mmCIF file of C-alpha atoms and ligand atoms in Angstrom:
data_model
loop_
_atom_site.group_PDB
_atom_site.id
_atom_site.type_symbol
_atom_site.label_atom_id
_atom_site.label_comp_id
_atom_site.label_asym_id
_atom_site.label_seq_id
_atom_site.Cartn_x
_atom_site.Cartn_y
_atom_site.Cartn_z
ATOM 1 C CA UNK O 1184 -34.520 0.015 -60.051
ATOM 2 C CA UNK O 1185 -31.025 -1.238 -60.167
ATOM 3 C CA UNK O 1186 -29.729 2.295 -60.174
ATOM 4 C CA UNK O 1187 -31.898 2.882 -57.030
ATOM 5 C CA UNK O 1188 -30.287 0.138 -55.157
ATOM 6 C CA UNK O 1189 -26.800 1.191 -56.404
ATOM 7 C CA UNK O 1190 -27.561 4.699 -55.245
ATOM 8 C CA UNK O 1191 -28.622 3.722 -51.747
ATOM 9 C CA UNK O 1192 -25.671 1.377 -51.525
ATOM 10 C CA UNK O 1193 -23.481 4.365 -52.199
ATOM 11 C CA UNK O 1194 -25.147 6.451 -49.850
ATOM 12 C CA UNK O 1195 -24.892 3.635 -47.121
ATOM 13 C CA UNK O 1196 -21.137 3.127 -47.583
ATOM 14 C CA UNK O 1197 -20.686 6.747 -47.493
ATOM 15 C CA UNK O 1198 -22.424 6.857 -44.212
ATOM 16 C CA UNK O 1199 -20.522 3.830 -42.798
ATOM 17 C CA UNK O 1200 -17.315 5.559 -43.857
ATOM 18 C CA UNK O 1201 -18.076 8.735 -42.147
ATOM 19 C CA UNK O 1202 -19.279 6.785 -38.999
ATOM 20 C CA UNK O 1203 -15.985 4.844 -39.013
ATOM 21 C CA UNK O 1204 -13.864 8.135 -39.401
ATOM 22 C CA UNK O 1205 -15.725 9.705 -36.387
ATOM 23 C CA UNK O 1206 -15.090 6.601 -34.348
ATOM 24 C CA UNK O 1207 -11.421 6.798 -35.049
ATOM 25 C CA UNK O 1208 -11.295 10.459 -34.130
ATOM 26 C CA UNK O 1209 -13.056 9.894 -30.844
ATOM 27 C CA UNK O 1210 -10.358 7.492 -29.959
ATOM 28 C CA UNK O 1211 -7.676 9.741 -30.786
ATOM 29 C CA UNK O 1212 -9.160 12.617 -28.697
ATOM 30 C CA UNK O 1213 -9.625 10.270 -25.744
ATOM 31 C CA UNK O 1214 -6.043 9.237 -26.004
ATOM 32 C CA UNK O 1215 -4.750 12.814 -25.916
ATOM 33 C CA UNK O 1216 -5.850 12.624 -22.286
ATOM 34 C CA UNK O 1217 -3.897 9.919 -20.540
ATOM 35 C CA UNK O 1218 -5.972 7.459 -18.218
ATOM 36 C CA UNK O 1219 -4.459 6.424 -15.215
ATOM 37 C CA UNK O 1220 -6.184 3.749 -13.164
ATOM 38 C CA UNK O 1221 -5.466 3.662 -9.432
ATOM 39 C CA UNK O 1222 -6.529 0.425 -7.654
ATOM 40 C CA UNK O 1223 -6.378 0.743 -3.902
ATOM 41 C CA UNK O 1224 -6.855 -2.747 -1.864
ATOM 42 C CA UNK O 1225 -8.829 -1.572 1.158
ATOM 43 C CA UNK O 1226 -9.421 1.639 2.995
ATOM 44 C CA UNK O 1227 -7.114 2.287 5.822
ATOM 45 C CA UNK O 1228 -5.252 5.391 6.967
ATOM 46 C CA UNK O 1229 -1.708 4.264 5.483
ATOM 47 C CA UNK O 1230 -3.216 3.514 2.054
ATOM 48 C CA UNK O 1231 -5.347 6.572 2.139
ATOM 49 C CA UNK O 1232 -2.270 8.500 2.615
ATOM 50 C CA UNK O 1233 -0.417 6.820 -0.147
ATOM 51 C CA UNK O 1234 -3.322 7.415 -2.563
ATOM 52 C CA UNK O 1235 -3.178 11.268 -1.623
ATOM 53 C CA UNK O 1236 0.596 11.310 -2.128
ATOM 54 C CA UNK O 1237 0.150 10.021 -5.611
ATOM 55 C CA UNK O 1238 -2.614 12.326 -6.696
ATOM 56 C CA UNK O 1239 -0.700 15.420 -4.959
ATOM 57 C CA UNK O 1240 2.455 14.593 -6.879
ATOM 58 C CA UNK O 1241 0.654 14.166 -10.263
ATOM 59 C CA UNK O 1242 -1.062 17.617 -9.614
ATOM 60 C CA UNK O 1243 2.269 19.113 -8.557
ATOM 61 C CA UNK O 1244 3.783 18.116 -12.059
ATOM 62 C CA UNK O 1245 0.729 19.624 -13.831
ATOM 63 C CA UNK O 1246 -1.361 16.394 -14.416
ATOM 64 C CA UNK O 1247 -4.711 17.608 -13.274
ATOM 65 C CA UNK O 1248 -7.663 15.117 -13.108
ATOM 66 C CA UNK O 1249 -10.252 15.988 -15.626
ATOM 67 C CA UNK O 1250 -8.206 18.574 -17.322
ATOM 68 C CA UNK O 1251 -5.305 17.040 -19.115
ATOM 69 C CA UNK O 1252 -5.496 13.574 -17.501
ATOM 70 C CA UNK O 1253 -8.179 11.326 -16.326
ATOM 71 C CA UNK O 1254 -7.689 9.364 -12.963
ATOM 72 C CA UNK O 1255 -9.968 6.328 -12.600
ATOM 73 C CA UNK O 1256 -9.656 5.662 -8.772
ATOM 74 C CA UNK O 1257 -11.210 2.355 -7.495
ATOM 75 C CA UNK O 1258 -11.389 0.908 -3.862
ATOM 76 C CA UNK O 1259 -11.641 -2.696 -3.855
ATOM 77 C CA UNK O 1260 -12.601 -2.786 -0.155
ATOM 78 C CA UNK O 1261 -10.546 -5.617 0.647
ATOM 79 C CA UNK O 1262 -12.634 -7.966 -1.745
ATOM 80 C CA UNK O 1263 -10.902 -10.329 -4.124
ATOM 81 C CA UNK O 1264 -13.760 -10.253 -6.597
ATOM 82 C CA UNK O 1265 -13.774 -6.428 -6.806
ATOM 83 C CA UNK O 1266 -9.986 -6.682 -7.529
ATOM 84 C CA UNK O 1267 -10.711 -8.930 -10.439
ATOM 85 C CA UNK O 1268 -13.627 -6.643 -11.918
ATOM 86 C CA UNK O 1269 -11.645 -3.419 -11.478
ATOM 87 C CA UNK O 1270 -8.454 -4.664 -13.100
ATOM 88 C CA UNK O 1271 -10.552 -5.875 -15.926
ATOM 89 C CA UNK O 1272 -12.242 -2.357 -16.223
ATOM 90 C CA UNK O 1273 -8.626 -0.730 -16.302
ATOM 91 C CA UNK O 1274 -7.705 -3.191 -19.107
ATOM 92 C CA UNK O 1275 -10.975 -2.433 -21.030
ATOM 93 C CA UNK O 1276 -10.470 1.265 -20.793
ATOM 94 C CA UNK O 1277 -6.871 0.578 -21.995
ATOM 95 C CA UNK O 1278 -5.493 2.812 -19.089
ATOM 96 C CA UNK O 1279 -2.141 4.176 -20.040
ATOM 97 C CA UNK O 1280 -0.670 3.314 -16.608
ATOM 98 C CA UNK O 1281 -2.487 1.062 -13.863
ATOM 99 C CA UNK O 1282 -1.284 1.683 -10.314
ATOM 100 C CA UNK O 1283 -1.840 -0.950 -7.518
ATOM 101 C CA UNK O 1284 -1.659 0.199 -3.964
ATOM 102 C CA UNK O 1285 -0.964 -2.734 -1.551
ATOM 103 C CA UNK O 1286 0.164 -6.309 -2.656
ATOM 104 C CA UNK O 1287 -3.375 -7.762 -3.528
ATOM 105 C CA UNK O 1288 -4.145 -5.090 -6.010
ATOM 106 C CA UNK O 1289 -0.682 -5.072 -7.659
ATOM 107 C CA UNK O 1290 -1.008 -8.848 -8.001
ATOM 108 C CA UNK O 1291 -4.608 -8.572 -9.624
ATOM 109 C CA UNK O 1292 -3.279 -5.731 -11.917
ATOM 110 C CA UNK O 1293 -0.244 -7.978 -12.965
ATOM 111 C CA UNK O 1294 -2.574 -10.930 -13.729
ATOM 112 C CA UNK O 1295 -4.756 -9.018 -15.856
ATOM 113 C CA UNK O 1296 -2.723 -6.385 -17.937
ATOM 114 C CA UNK O 1297 0.269 -7.417 -19.770
ATOM 115 C CA UNK O 1298 0.507 -4.740 -22.663
ATOM 116 C CA UNK O 1299 0.551 -1.648 -20.576
ATOM 117 C CA UNK O 1300 2.736 -0.298 -17.635
ATOM 118 C CA UNK O 1301 1.571 -1.674 -14.053
ATOM 119 C CA UNK O 1302 3.232 0.401 -11.122
ATOM 120 C CA UNK O 1303 2.909 -1.023 -7.872
ATOM 121 C CA UNK O 1304 2.925 1.151 -4.720
ATOM 122 C CA UNK O 1305 3.941 0.193 -1.170
ATOM 123 C CA UNK O 1306 4.711 -3.484 -1.643
ATOM 124 C CA UNK O 1307 6.590 -5.092 0.991
ATOM 125 C CA UNK O 1308 8.040 -7.997 -0.869
ATOM 126 C CA UNK O 1309 7.793 -7.376 -4.742
ATOM 127 C CA UNK O 1310 10.037 -10.372 -5.613
ATOM 128 C CA UNK O 1311 8.209 -12.772 -2.936
ATOM 129 C CA UNK O 1312 4.812 -11.723 -4.277
ATOM 130 C CA UNK O 1313 5.913 -12.657 -7.817
ATOM 131 C CA UNK O 1314 5.558 -9.077 -9.238
ATOM 132 C CA UNK O 1315 9.062 -8.800 -10.353
ATOM 133 C CA UNK O 1316 12.194 -11.088 -10.674
ATOM 134 C CA UNK O 1317 14.953 -8.650 -10.164
ATOM 135 C CA UNK O 1318 14.220 -5.192 -8.388
ATOM 136 C CA UNK O 1319 16.963 -3.605 -10.387
ATOM 137 C CA UNK O 1320 15.918 -4.841 -13.878
ATOM 138 C CA UNK O 1321 12.161 -4.954 -14.596
ATOM 139 C CA UNK O 1322 11.757 -7.282 -17.474
ATOM 140 C CA UNK O 1323 8.176 -7.099 -17.940
ATOM 141 C CA UNK O 1324 5.441 -4.350 -17.798
ATOM 142 C CA UNK O 1325 5.800 -4.144 -14.078
ATOM 143 C CA UNK O 1326 7.734 -1.990 -11.589
ATOM 144 C CA UNK O 1327 6.985 0.412 -8.623
ATOM 145 C CA UNK O 1328 7.748 1.378 -5.149
ATOM 146 C CA UNK O 1329 8.519 -1.014 -2.117
ATOM 147 C CA UNK O 1330 7.912 -0.262 1.414
ATOM 148 C CA UNK O 1331 10.150 -2.713 3.086
ATOM 149 C CA UNK O 1332 10.427 -1.585 6.604
ATOM 150 C CA UNK O 1333 13.614 -1.217 8.532
ATOM 151 C CA UNK O 1334 13.086 -3.900 11.114
ATOM 152 C CA UNK O 1335 16.673 -3.795 12.743
ATOM 153 C CA UNK O 1336 15.676 -0.165 13.829
ATOM 154 C CA UNK O 1337 12.441 -1.305 15.015
ATOM 155 C CA UNK O 1338 13.657 -3.957 17.104
ATOM 156 C CA UNK O 1339 16.337 -1.763 18.551
ATOM 157 C CA UNK O 1340 13.488 0.833 19.202
ATOM 158 C CA UNK O 1341 11.327 -1.652 20.898
ATOM 159 C CA UNK O 1342 14.327 -2.506 23.240
ATOM 160 C CA UNK O 1343 15.114 0.971 24.111
ATOM 161 C CA UNK O 1344 11.301 1.572 24.850
ATOM 162 C CA UNK O 1345 11.140 -1.663 26.840
ATOM 163 C CA UNK O 1346 14.475 -2.278 28.754
ATOM 164 C CA UNK O 1347 13.017 -5.352 30.183
ATOM 165 C CA UNK O 1348 11.443 -6.750 27.166
ATOM 166 C CA UNK O 1349 11.546 -10.642 27.420
ATOM 167 C CA UNK O 1350 8.664 -11.816 25.481
ATOM 168 C CA UNK O 1351 7.197 -10.181 22.344
ATOM 169 C CA UNK O 1352 3.874 -11.049 20.953
ATOM 170 C CA UNK O 1353 3.541 -10.882 16.963
ATOM 171 C CA UNK O 1354 0.143 -10.951 15.477
ATOM 172 C CA UNK O 1355 -0.766 -10.875 11.822
ATOM 173 C CA UNK O 1356 -2.987 -12.158 9.164
ATOM 174 C CA UNK O 1357 -1.803 -15.522 7.737
ATOM 175 C CA UNK O 1358 -3.223 -14.901 4.126
ATOM 176 C CA UNK O 1359 -1.529 -11.222 3.927
ATOM 177 C CA UNK O 1360 1.802 -11.766 2.033
ATOM 178 C CA UNK O 1361 3.053 -8.507 3.188
ATOM 179 C CA UNK O 1362 2.117 -8.992 6.784
ATOM 180 C CA UNK O 1363 3.567 -12.367 6.928
ATOM 181 C CA UNK O 1364 6.801 -11.707 5.447
ATOM 182 C CA UNK O 1365 7.540 -9.085 7.731
ATOM 183 C CA UNK O 1366 6.235 -10.782 10.747
ATOM 184 C CA UNK O 1367 8.621 -13.666 10.086
ATOM 185 C CA UNK O 1368 11.485 -11.393 9.448
ATOM 186 C CA UNK O 1369 10.769 -9.831 12.879
ATOM 187 C CA UNK O 1370 10.494 -13.084 14.591
ATOM 188 C CA UNK O 1371 13.845 -14.220 13.388
ATOM 189 C CA UNK O 1372 15.554 -10.974 14.431
ATOM 190 C CA UNK O 1373 13.987 -10.847 17.759
ATOM 191 C CA UNK O 1374 14.878 -14.391 18.540
ATOM 192 C CA UNK O 1375 18.509 -13.946 17.509
ATOM 193 C CA UNK O 1376 18.600 -10.902 19.904
ATOM 194 C CA UNK O 1377 17.558 -13.502 22.657
ATOM 195 C CA UNK O 1378 13.918 -12.456 22.819
ATOM 196 C CA UNK O 1379 11.184 -15.014 23.202
ATOM 197 C CA UNK O 1380 8.438 -14.720 20.656
ATOM 198 C CA UNK O 1381 4.772 -15.702 20.803
ATOM 199 C CA UNK O 1382 3.220 -15.585 17.281
ATOM 200 C CA UNK O 1383 -0.624 -15.228 16.809
ATOM 201 C CA UNK O 1384 -2.243 -15.405 13.347
ATOM 202 C CA UNK O 1385 -5.685 -14.310 12.153
ATOM 203 C CA UNK O 1386 -7.516 -15.297 9.146
ATOM 204 C CA UNK O 1387 -9.860 -12.083 8.882
ATOM 205 C CA UNK O 1388 -10.711 -9.077 11.069
ATOM 206 C CA UNK O 1389 -13.394 -11.333 12.627
ATOM 207 C CA UNK O 1390 -10.781 -13.108 14.627
ATOM 208 C CA UNK O 1391 -8.867 -9.984 15.818
ATOM 209 C CA UNK O 1392 -10.800 -9.491 18.893
ATOM 210 C CA UNK O 1393 -10.618 -12.841 20.291
ATOM 211 C CA UNK O 1394 -6.922 -13.591 19.206
ATOM 212 C CA UNK O 1395 -5.552 -10.205 20.452
ATOM 213 C CA UNK O 1396 -7.264 -10.972 24.024
ATOM 214 C CA UNK O 1397 -5.746 -14.361 24.257
ATOM 215 C CA UNK O 1398 -2.315 -12.708 23.110
ATOM 216 C CA UNK O 1399 -2.251 -10.315 26.049
ATOM 217 C CA UNK O 1400 -3.880 -12.435 28.737
ATOM 218 C CA UNK O 1401 -2.139 -13.133 31.956
ATOM 219 C CA UNK O 1402 0.777 -10.814 31.223
ATOM 220 C CA UNK O 1403 2.373 -13.486 28.873
ATOM 221 C CA UNK O 1404 3.768 -10.846 26.475
ATOM 222 C CA UNK O 1405 5.621 -7.639 27.369
ATOM 223 C CA UNK O 1406 4.999 -5.983 24.055
ATOM 224 C CA UNK O 1407 3.348 -6.521 20.735
ATOM 225 C CA UNK O 1408 4.697 -6.060 17.236
ATOM 226 C CA UNK O 1409 2.398 -5.728 14.357
ATOM 227 C CA UNK O 1410 3.600 -5.789 10.697
ATOM 228 C CA UNK O 1411 2.318 -3.817 8.015
ATOM 229 C CA UNK O 1412 -0.917 -5.903 7.905
ATOM 230 C CA UNK O 1413 -3.842 -4.523 5.758
ATOM 231 C CA UNK O 1414 -6.536 -6.321 7.912
ATOM 232 C CA UNK O 1415 -5.067 -5.110 11.116
ATOM 233 C CA UNK O 1416 -4.443 -1.494 9.897
ATOM 234 C CA UNK O 1417 -8.226 -1.459 9.192
ATOM 235 C CA UNK O 1418 -9.314 -2.522 12.557
ATOM 236 C CA UNK O 1419 -6.626 -0.892 14.875
ATOM 237 C CA UNK O 1420 -9.303 0.176 17.388
ATOM 238 C CA UNK O 1421 -10.197 -3.494 18.207
ATOM 239 C CA UNK O 1422 -6.634 -4.372 18.741
ATOM 240 C CA UNK O 1423 -5.765 -1.263 20.851
ATOM 241 C CA UNK O 1424 -8.840 -1.560 23.204
ATOM 242 C CA UNK O 1425 -7.505 -5.124 24.146
ATOM 243 C CA UNK O 1426 -3.958 -4.160 24.366
ATOM 244 C CA UNK O 1427 -4.609 -1.115 26.440
ATOM 245 C CA UNK O 1428 -6.962 -3.016 28.803
ATOM 246 C CA UNK O 1429 -4.124 -5.256 29.533
ATOM 247 C CA UNK O 1430 -1.475 -2.462 29.768
ATOM 248 C CA UNK O 1431 0.499 -3.921 26.910
ATOM 249 C CA UNK O 1432 2.188 -1.473 24.320
ATOM 250 C CA UNK O 1433 1.911 -2.045 20.639
ATOM 251 C CA UNK O 1434 4.881 -1.244 18.219
ATOM 252 C CA UNK O 1435 3.584 -1.094 14.597
ATOM 253 C CA UNK O 1436 5.928 -0.446 11.803
ATOM 254 C CA UNK O 1437 3.952 2.542 10.333
ATOM 255 C CA UNK O 1438 3.178 6.156 11.357
ATOM 256 C CA UNK O 1439 -0.441 5.847 10.630
ATOM 257 C CA UNK O 1440 -0.687 2.959 13.214
ATOM 258 C CA UNK O 1441 1.128 4.512 15.717
ATOM 259 C CA UNK O 1442 -1.454 7.446 15.305
ATOM 260 C CA UNK O 1443 -4.220 4.813 15.617
ATOM 261 C CA UNK O 1444 -2.823 3.649 19.030
ATOM 262 C CA UNK O 1445 0.791 2.257 18.692
ATOM 263 C CA UNK O 1446 3.362 3.650 21.009
ATOM 264 C CA UNK O 1447 6.288 4.065 18.647
ATOM 265 C CA UNK O 1448 7.827 3.038 15.364
ATOM 266 C CA UNK O 1449 10.666 3.519 13.094
ATOM 267 C CA UNK O 1450 8.471 4.376 10.110
ATOM 268 C CA UNK O 1451 8.637 4.787 6.580
ATOM 269 C CA UNK O 1452 6.552 7.958 5.703
ATOM 270 C CA UNK O 1453 3.439 6.477 3.989
ATOM 271 C CA UNK O 1454 2.681 9.658 2.126
ATOM 272 C CA UNK O 1455 6.302 9.761 0.636
ATOM 273 C CA UNK O 1456 5.620 6.444 -0.721
ATOM 274 C CA UNK O 1457 2.883 8.006 -2.774
ATOM 275 C CA UNK O 1458 4.936 10.826 -3.953
ATOM 276 C CA UNK O 1459 7.619 8.501 -5.075
ATOM 277 C CA UNK O 1460 4.982 6.486 -6.962
ATOM 278 C CA UNK O 1461 3.744 9.597 -8.596
ATOM 279 C CA UNK O 1462 7.049 10.653 -9.663
ATOM 280 C CA UNK O 1463 7.249 7.318 -11.440
ATOM 281 C CA UNK O 1464 3.980 7.701 -13.145
ATOM 282 C CA UNK O 1465 5.115 10.870 -14.368
ATOM 283 C CA UNK O 1466 8.457 9.579 -15.721
ATOM 284 C CA UNK O 1467 6.443 6.895 -17.428
ATOM 285 C CA UNK O 1468 3.890 9.493 -18.771
ATOM 286 C CA UNK O 1469 6.996 11.384 -20.267
ATOM 287 C CA UNK O 1470 8.274 8.369 -22.287
ATOM 288 C CA UNK O 1471 10.546 6.446 -19.730
ATOM 289 C CA UNK O 1472 10.109 2.774 -20.303
ATOM 290 C CA UNK O 1473 9.167 0.307 -17.394
ATOM 291 C CA UNK O 1474 12.537 -1.362 -17.981
ATOM 292 C CA UNK O 1475 14.181 2.035 -17.239
ATOM 293 C CA UNK O 1476 12.691 2.471 -13.910
ATOM 294 C CA UNK O 1477 14.136 0.029 -11.318
ATOM 295 C CA UNK O 1478 12.132 -0.447 -8.023
ATOM 296 C CA UNK O 1479 12.517 2.229 -5.496
ATOM 297 C CA UNK O 1480 12.141 2.230 -1.968
ATOM 298 C CA UNK O 1481 12.713 4.293 1.322
ATOM 299 C CA UNK O 1482 15.864 3.075 3.130
ATOM 300 C CA UNK O 1483 15.363 4.927 6.481
ATOM 301 C CA UNK O 1484 12.744 5.290 8.806
ATOM 302 C CA UNK O 1485 11.578 8.374 10.863
ATOM 303 C CA UNK O 1486 10.972 7.729 14.570
ATOM 304 C CA UNK O 1487 7.361 8.504 15.500
ATOM 305 C CA UNK O 1488 5.849 8.520 18.912
ATOM 306 C CA UNK O 1489 2.279 8.523 20.304
ATOM 307 C CA UNK O 1490 2.999 10.483 23.502
ATOM 308 C CA UNK O 1491 -0.471 9.892 24.857
ATOM 309 C CA UNK O 1492 -0.226 6.176 24.647
ATOM 310 C CA UNK O 1493 3.470 6.288 26.083
ATOM 311 C CA UNK O 1494 2.015 8.254 29.201
ATOM 312 C CA UNK O 1495 -1.070 6.036 29.776
ATOM 313 C CA UNK O 1496 1.042 2.894 29.617
ATOM 314 C CA UNK O 1497 3.592 4.489 31.904
ATOM 315 C CA UNK O 1498 6.367 4.094 29.320
ATOM 316 C CA UNK O 1499 9.176 6.303 29.512
ATOM 317 C CA UNK O 1500 10.427 7.866 26.349
ATOM 318 C CA UNK O 1501 14.264 7.064 26.133
ATOM 319 C CA UNK O 1502 16.437 10.213 26.102
ATOM 320 C CA UNK O 1503 17.755 9.501 22.534
ATOM 321 C CA UNK O 1504 14.116 9.991 21.217
ATOM 322 C CA UNK O 1505 13.100 13.085 23.419
ATOM 323 C CA UNK O 1506 12.659 15.191 20.241
ATOM 324 C CA UNK O 1507 11.270 12.601 17.881
ATOM 325 C CA UNK O 1508 8.167 13.430 16.115
ATOM 326 C CA UNK O 1509 4.837 12.949 18.045
ATOM 327 C CA UNK O 1510 1.862 11.767 16.144
ATOM 328 C CA UNK O 1511 -0.928 11.887 18.594
ATOM 329 C CA UNK O 1512 -4.417 12.142 17.683
ATOM 330 C CA UNK O 1513 -5.569 15.209 19.500
HETATM 331 N N1 LIG U 1618 2.774 -3.174 2.305
HETATM 332 C C1 LIG U 1618 1.477 -3.584 2.236
HETATM 333 C C2 LIG U 1618 1.214 -4.419 1.149
HETATM 334 O O1 LIG U 1618 2.187 -4.733 0.377
HETATM 335 C C3 LIG U 1618 0.637 -2.274 1.966
HETATM 336 C C4 LIG U 1618 0.750 -1.298 3.125
HETATM 337 C C5 LIG U 1618 1.347 -0.026 2.901
HETATM 338 C C6 LIG U 1618 0.423 -1.200 4.353
HETATM 339 N N2 LIG U 1618 1.313 0.305 4.059
HETATM 340 C C7 LIG U 1618 0.769 -0.121 5.113
HETATM 341 C C8 LIG U 1618 -0.542 -2.397 5.202
HETATM 342 C C9 LIG U 1618 0.462 0.129 6.386
HETATM 343 C C10 LIG U 1618 -0.726 -2.082 6.481
HETATM 344 C C11 LIG U 1618 -0.224 -0.770 7.176
HETATM 345 O O2 LIG U 1618 0.315 -4.903 0.862
#
């Protein structure tokens, strides 16, 4: 009897041992294929271009999803609770690198993951959003790519396109860190240049139709500036319908929003932001530590013009921009 018990105990421990062993092995095999979590805040053409830029760069460097790397791509559809769930998902799967596209995603990842690298992509104000203290010296597990726009150039461009610009409308989402930082910078620059500014804020896309109608009513603004605003970028047709009806030109800061109905911008190439983020991921995968990777950004914008919008609104393209890049939708 005793012998029997001892024997079965031995068998049991043996089995447990084997089971334990295979478990560990599985882990190791899984880790041979690094996991990259990509968390995009919301779907709009700029963030989509950034996401494409990231994955294309990874592929170019030989990291092919499903083959030698696993990319877990998640889109939070602008929803705060999705951001939380998806960040926890990356944390649970022990992602080797987690990438946040747009401020809300990067902030959610930073709040959830502290023991693995978090790379942010296209963040307007990484310091103001408390992602990092010193862009040159990452001191936690976080670094990335900023898309701070060249607003001096953008103001100059608006003045060249609109030689009689007296009153500028500025519209942005008050809760969007990125948008409000950029809007306030532009308001200051414009006022310093002697331009009167009328600022309008929305709290969600539900307000955009009514608020933008008010903004352009009765010829009270000569032109409209739109910052990198995730909510407005997702709802450009609503804004453009109202501004076109009132014959008021819109000057956003990014190429994709010019394509969606803006007149012109001195824009940072959105895809390029993704490429840069991809390069940073690769460096990290190849052993460079977050602390060795200062925040990167694109210093110079490229002028992009929507010729059809300019024509429809009877705006003459200044000679200096005759050969600038056209981004009309066919
Ligand atoms: N900079 C934005 C942020 O920090 C994200 C963003 C990148 C964006 N490109 C954009 C927003 C274009 C609107 C339009 O959240």
